Amino acid sequence: MPGKFTFYSENIDDRFIVLDETEARHAIQVLRFQVDDNIEVSNGLGNKYAARIVEIQKRSLKAEIVSCTSYERSRVNLAVGILKNSDRMEWLVEKCTELGCHSIGFLETKNSERSKINLERLHKTAIAAMKQSHGAWIPTIHLVDWRQVLDSSSPLKFIAYCDLEDGISVKNHPHALFDKAGDVLICIGPEGDFTLDEFKLATVQGFSALKLGDHILRAETAAITACAWANWV
Amino acid sequence: MPGKFTFYSENIDDRFIVLDETEARHAIQVLRFQVDDNIEVSNGLGNKYAARIVEIQKRSLKAEIVSCTSYERSRVNLAVGILKNSDRMEWLVEKCTELGCHSIGFLETKNSERSKINLERLHKTAIAAMKQSHGAWIPTIHLVDWRQVLDSSSPLKFIAYCDLEDGISVKNHPHALFDKAGDVLICIGPEGDFTLDEFKLATVQGFSALKLGDHILRAETAAITACAWANWV
């Protein structure tokens, strides 16, 4: 039987899991799973299933659920300025999925050089990263506008800003930063960061300024760092 | 005068800084710096200089030092199994330079699928990342062997290991982990991780087991996470 591998399926009922064609082909043709082998399947919504393969066809695989374990979702939500560089957006999605992140909203900001992104591609990147890291959650990836971000009801709301001299520094406040229970929303600017007006708008609406250490971090590095911190403090 | 930008030079004496051809061309032709403009230059070894341009030629730029600020180096040293995927190694170097890292040793491990890497290319990636993040330090990037790693005199030595159920979890010990002063050495395995033998060898030599959270992280994500944590706790 092949080694540990986590599959993804949206097609799960009380008793059976069906893998779609791509997943099934991978399981059957690459990993050589057979009937009666045990597999692990995640639904991307917090549940991981242990299941036993009961039927294999060329393009499909059906397994019977043996047990189900539920995992708590991450409290971290990101609102990230749309980046010029789509590779860097994919990396951000991959890494934040690995580390644990509940949602990633891409936001058109003043310094974003475009307004459209390939959400389907980013969603696939997130699925792959969840499988790779044996996770149970796929972050919601969507476009958001400023109104939605500013109206967030998260008890902890931060906006990272590079030119900040007197913000809340993670270096000085590593533990106090994420001290309240509940969701955390962290806004990260695109290349060129938020404008001062955008930053001020957010702080007026109850966002705290966040300085992620002494260096100027690229947008995706800032997002990864925020995820690592917020999940583990 | 162009906005804030950090240049890199190895050619610095008590009074003058000379930028090499690539840096000079960028300063003159792209950023349009002129004589009498002020520039910021890092030597990659902890010093950042404010300097005033005194001479511009087609392929060189000379500036007079106005002031120098010294920055403490990071305490973080990584020993990372050579990765199959060179893009991921470049990302690791870029991100760990941004976050702050004193050295990155690439180690041929049992599961490394090759033994040679392009150190010069990785060094260039580190220089670019230092400039990008307005940093003062370029990490030393080199090949290391197991003997050098095991003989390290760092007061804090860790080896990350995925299959670890009872290791030191960053989740449970976020603050106690890096509580001693001085250098930290963190070993991260390649794709496929360290073998159990390698892991045991390190623990026998005084390395503590390290589990970076609940998920299985890719090697480069583990390295980035370790840097973020060790620098800021």
PDB file of N, CA, C and O in Angstrom, chain B residues 35-70:
ATOM      1  N   VAL B  35      24.836  63.565  -9.554  1.00  0.00           N
ATOM      2  CA  VAL B  35      25.846  64.054  -8.609  1.00  0.00           C
ATOM      3  C   VAL B  35      25.155  64.940  -7.565  1.00  0.00           C
ATOM      4  O   VAL B  35      24.243  65.703  -7.892  1.00  0.00           O
ATOM      5  N   ASP B  36      25.588  64.769  -6.332  1.00  0.00           N
ATOM      6  CA  ASP B  36      25.056  65.496  -5.161  1.00  0.00           C
ATOM      7  C   ASP B  36      23.802  64.852  -4.549  1.00  0.00           C
ATOM      8  O   ASP B  36      23.386  65.255  -3.458  1.00  0.00           O
ATOM      9  N   ASP B  37      23.200  63.889  -5.246  1.00  0.00           N
ATOM     10  CA  ASP B  37      22.087  63.164  -4.627  1.00  0.00           C
ATOM     11  C   ASP B  37      22.622  62.292  -3.490  1.00  0.00           C
ATOM     12  O   ASP B  37      23.771  61.841  -3.521  1.00  0.00           O
ATOM     13  N   ASN B  38      21.761  62.040  -2.519  1.00  0.00           N
ATOM     14  CA  ASN B  38      22.135  61.153  -1.410  1.00  0.00           C
ATOM     15  C   ASN B  38      21.664  59.728  -1.697  1.00  0.00           C
ATOM     16  O   ASN B  38      20.563  59.530  -2.202  1.00  0.00           O
ATOM     17  N   ILE B  39      22.498  58.779  -1.395  1.00  0.00           N
ATOM     18  CA  ILE B  39      22.110  57.374  -1.569  1.00  0.00           C
ATOM     19  C   ILE B  39      22.362  56.598  -0.279  1.00  0.00           C
ATOM     20  O   ILE B  39      23.119  57.034   0.588  1.00  0.00           O
ATOM     21  N   GLU B  40      21.695  55.445  -0.200  1.00  0.00           N
ATOM     22  CA  GLU B  40      21.929  54.540   0.923  1.00  0.00           C
ATOM     23  C   GLU B  40      22.606  53.291   0.372  1.00  0.00           C
ATOM     24  O   GLU B  40      22.157  52.742  -0.632  1.00  0.00           O
ATOM     25  N   VAL B  41      23.662  52.880   1.029  1.00  0.00           N
ATOM     26  CA  VAL B  41      24.423  51.721   0.553  1.00  0.00           C
ATOM     27  C   VAL B  41      24.653  50.757   1.712  1.00  0.00           C
ATOM     28  O   VAL B  41      24.998  51.188   2.818  1.00  0.00           O
ATOM     29  N   SER B  42      24.447  49.481   1.455  1.00  0.00           N
ATOM     30  CA  SER B  42      24.745  48.469   2.465  1.00  0.00           C
ATOM     31  C   SER B  42      25.971  47.671   2.039  1.00  0.00           C
ATOM     32  O   SER B  42      26.175  47.422   0.846  1.00  0.00           O
ATOM     33  N   ASN B  43      26.776  47.272   3.012  1.00  0.00           N
ATOM     34  CA  ASN B  43      27.927  46.415   2.665  1.00  0.00           C
ATOM     35  C   ASN B  43      27.613  44.924   2.859  1.00  0.00           C
ATOM     36  O   ASN B  43      28.463  44.080   2.651  1.00  0.00           O
ATOM     37  N   GLY B  44      26.379  44.629   3.261  1.00  0.00           N
ATOM     38  CA  GLY B  44      25.982  43.233   3.448  1.00  0.00           C
ATOM     39  C   GLY B  44      26.601  42.574   4.665  1.00  0.00           C
ATOM     40  O   GLY B  44      26.384  41.394   4.933  1.00  0.00           O
ATOM     41  N   LEU B  45      27.367  43.353   5.405  1.00  0.00           N
ATOM     42  CA  LEU B  45      28.045  42.818   6.590  1.00  0.00           C
ATOM     43  C   LEU B  45      27.671  43.613   7.829  1.00  0.00           C
ATOM     44  O   LEU B  45      28.439  43.711   8.788  1.00  0.00           O
ATOM     45  N   GLY B  46      26.500  44.240   7.786  1.00  0.00           N
ATOM     46  CA  GLY B  46      25.996  44.905   8.975  1.00  0.00           C
ATOM     47  C   GLY B  46      26.041  46.424   8.945  1.00  0.00           C
ATOM     48  O   GLY B  46      25.486  47.066   9.826  1.00  0.00           O
ATOM     49  N   ASN B  47      26.705  46.999   7.945  1.00  0.00           N
ATOM     50  CA  ASN B  47      26.787  48.459   7.890  1.00  0.00           C
ATOM     51  C   ASN B  47      25.926  49.042   6.777  1.00  0.00           C
ATOM     52  O   ASN B  47      25.945  48.544   5.646  1.00  0.00           O
ATOM     53  N   LYS B  48      25.187  50.069   7.119  1.00  0.00           N
ATOM     54  CA  LYS B  48      24.487  50.846   6.098  1.00  0.00           C
ATOM     55  C   LYS B  48      25.023  52.273   6.125  1.00  0.00           C
ATOM     56  O   LYS B  48      25.176  52.860   7.190  1.00  0.00           O
ATOM     57  N   TYR B  49      25.313  52.779   4.935  1.00  0.00           N
ATOM     58  CA  TYR B  49      25.931  54.090   4.803  1.00  0.00           C
ATOM     59  C   TYR B  49      24.978  55.074   4.143  1.00  0.00           C
ATOM     60  O   TYR B  49      24.297  54.720   3.181  1.00  0.00           O
ATOM     61  N   ALA B  50      24.954  56.280   4.668  1.00  0.00           N
ATOM     62  CA  ALA B  50      24.371  57.394   3.929  1.00  0.00           C
ATOM     63  C   ALA B  50      25.543  58.052   3.206  1.00  0.00           C
ATOM     64  O   ALA B  50      26.596  58.277   3.813  1.00  0.00           O
ATOM     65  N   ALA B  51      25.377  58.283   1.915  1.00  0.00           N
ATOM     66  CA  ALA B  51      26.499  58.825   1.145  1.00  0.00           C
ATOM     67  C   ALA B  51      25.979  59.810   0.097  1.00  0.00           C
ATOM     68  O   ALA B  51      24.814  59.758  -0.296  1.00  0.00           O
ATOM     69  N   ARG B  52      26.880  60.692  -0.337  1.00  0.00           N
ATOM     70  CA  ARG B  52      26.524  61.701  -1.317  1.00  0.00           C
ATOM     71  C   ARG B  52      27.313  61.417  -2.591  1.00  0.00           C
ATOM     72  O   ARG B  52      28.525  61.214  -2.550  1.00  0.00           O
ATOM     73  N   ILE B  53      26.624  61.384  -3.710  1.00  0.00           N
ATOM     74  CA  ILE B  53      27.284  61.053  -4.981  1.00  0.00           C
ATOM     75  C   ILE B  53      28.233  62.183  -5.374  1.00  0.00           C
ATOM     76  O   ILE B  53      27.836  63.353  -5.420  1.00  0.00           O
ATOM     77  N   VAL B  54      29.479  61.808  -5.636  1.00  0.00           N
ATOM     78  CA  VAL B  54      30.467  62.834  -6.003  1.00  0.00           C
ATOM     79  C   VAL B  54      30.949  62.677  -7.437  1.00  0.00           C
ATOM     80  O   VAL B  54      31.504  63.615  -8.016  1.00  0.00           O
ATOM     81  N   GLU B  55      30.722  61.504  -8.023  1.00  0.00           N
ATOM     82  CA  GLU B  55      31.239  61.306  -9.381  1.00  0.00           C
ATOM     83  C   GLU B  55      30.409  60.257 -10.091  1.00  0.00           C
ATOM     84  O   GLU B  55      30.163  59.173  -9.552  1.00  0.00           O
ATOM     85  N   ILE B  56      29.975  60.562 -11.286  1.00  0.00           N
ATOM     86  CA  ILE B  56      29.227  59.589 -12.076  1.00  0.00           C
ATOM     87  C   ILE B  56      29.901  59.425 -13.423  1.00  0.00           C
ATOM     88  O   ILE B  56      30.186  60.408 -14.115  1.00  0.00           O
ATOM     89  N   GLN B  57      30.189  58.168 -13.764  1.00  0.00           N
ATOM     90  CA  GLN B  57      30.648  57.865 -15.116  1.00  0.00           C
ATOM     91  C   GLN B  57      29.698  56.842 -15.687  1.00  0.00           C
ATOM     92  O   GLN B  57      28.802  56.376 -14.994  1.00  0.00           O
ATOM     93  N   LYS B  58      29.916  56.481 -16.935  1.00  0.00           N
ATOM     94  CA  LYS B  58      28.934  55.610 -17.577  1.00  0.00           C
ATOM     95  C   LYS B  58      28.730  54.297 -16.812  1.00  0.00           C
ATOM     96  O   LYS B  58      27.625  53.809 -16.676  1.00  0.00           O
ATOM     97  N   ARG B  59      29.824  53.753 -16.324  1.00  0.00           N
ATOM     98  CA  ARG B  59      29.734  52.440 -15.679  1.00  0.00           C
ATOM     99  C   ARG B  59      30.154  52.441 -14.218  1.00  0.00           C
ATOM    100  O   ARG B  59      30.440  51.383 -13.646  1.00  0.00           O
ATOM    101  N   SER B  60      30.246  53.597 -13.624  1.00  0.00           N
ATOM    102  CA  SER B  60      30.627  53.596 -12.218  1.00  0.00           C
ATOM    103  C   SER B  60      30.048  54.803 -11.509  1.00  0.00           C
ATOM    104  O   SER B  60      29.663  55.804 -12.131  1.00  0.00           O
ATOM    105  N   LEU B  61      29.958  54.644 -10.217  1.00  0.00           N
ATOM    106  CA  LEU B  61      29.405  55.717  -9.385  1.00  0.00           C
ATOM    107  C   LEU B  61      30.217  55.746  -8.103  1.00  0.00           C
ATOM    108  O   LEU B  61      30.459  54.709  -7.480  1.00  0.00           O
ATOM    109  N   LYS B  62      30.640  56.945  -7.727  1.00  0.00           N
ATOM    110  CA  LYS B  62      31.426  57.103  -6.512  1.00  0.00           C
ATOM    111  C   LYS B  62      30.679  58.053  -5.591  1.00  0.00           C
ATOM    112  O   LYS B  62      30.144  59.071  -6.034  1.00  0.00           O
ATOM    113  N   ALA B  63      30.621  57.670  -4.323  1.00  0.00           N
ATOM    114  CA  ALA B  63      29.906  58.509  -3.363  1.00  0.00           C
ATOM    115  C   ALA B  63      30.761  58.683  -2.115  1.00  0.00           C
ATOM    116  O   ALA B  63      31.548  57.803  -1.754  1.00  0.00           O
ATOM    117  N   GLU B  64      30.598  59.822  -1.477  1.00  0.00           N
ATOM    118  CA  GLU B  64      31.355  60.095  -0.254  1.00  0.00           C
ATOM    119  C   GLU B  64      30.475  59.761   0.950  1.00  0.00           C
ATOM    120  O   GLU B  64      29.307  60.168   1.021  1.00  0.00           O
ATOM    121  N   ILE B  65      31.063  59.039   1.890  1.00  0.00           N
ATOM    122  CA  ILE B  65      30.295  58.605   3.061  1.00  0.00           C
ATOM    123  C   ILE B  65      29.940  59.801   3.947  1.00  0.00           C
ATOM    124  O   ILE B  65      30.805  60.611   4.282  1.00  0.00           O
ATOM    125  N   VAL B  66      28.672  59.901   4.305  1.00  0.00           N
ATOM    126  CA  VAL B  66      28.215  60.953   5.209  1.00  0.00           C
ATOM    127  C   VAL B  66      28.094  60.389   6.625  1.00  0.00           C
ATOM    128  O   VAL B  66      28.517  61.000   7.600  1.00  0.00           O
ATOM    129  N   SER B  67      27.513  59.191   6.712  1.00  0.00           N
ATOM    130  CA  SER B  67      27.402  58.549   8.026  1.00  0.00           C
ATOM    131  C   SER B  67      27.268  57.045   7.846  1.00  0.00           C
ATOM    132  O   SER B  67      26.945  56.562   6.756  1.00  0.00           O
ATOM    133  N   CYS B  68      27.519  56.333   8.913  1.00  0.00           N
ATOM    134  CA  CYS B  68      27.439  54.865   8.871  1.00  0.00           C
ATOM    135  C   CYS B  68      26.671  54.380  10.099  1.00  0.00           C
ATOM    136  O   CYS B  68      26.908  54.848  11.211  1.00  0.00           O
ATOM    137  N   THR B  69      25.738  53.461   9.882  1.00  0.00           N
ATOM    138  CA  THR B  69      25.003  52.854  10.995  1.00  0.00           C
ATOM    139  C   THR B  69      25.254  51.348  10.980  1.00  0.00           C
ATOM    140  O   THR B  69      25.154  50.724   9.920  1.00  0.00           O
ATOM    141  N   SER B  70      25.575  50.801  12.132  1.00  0.00           N
ATOM    142  CA  SER B  70      25.821  49.358  12.222  1.00  0.00           C
ATOM    143  C   SER B  70      24.596  48.641  12.783  1.00  0.00           C
ATOM    144  O   SER B  70      23.965  49.136  13.716  1.00  0.00           O
TER     145      SER B  70
END
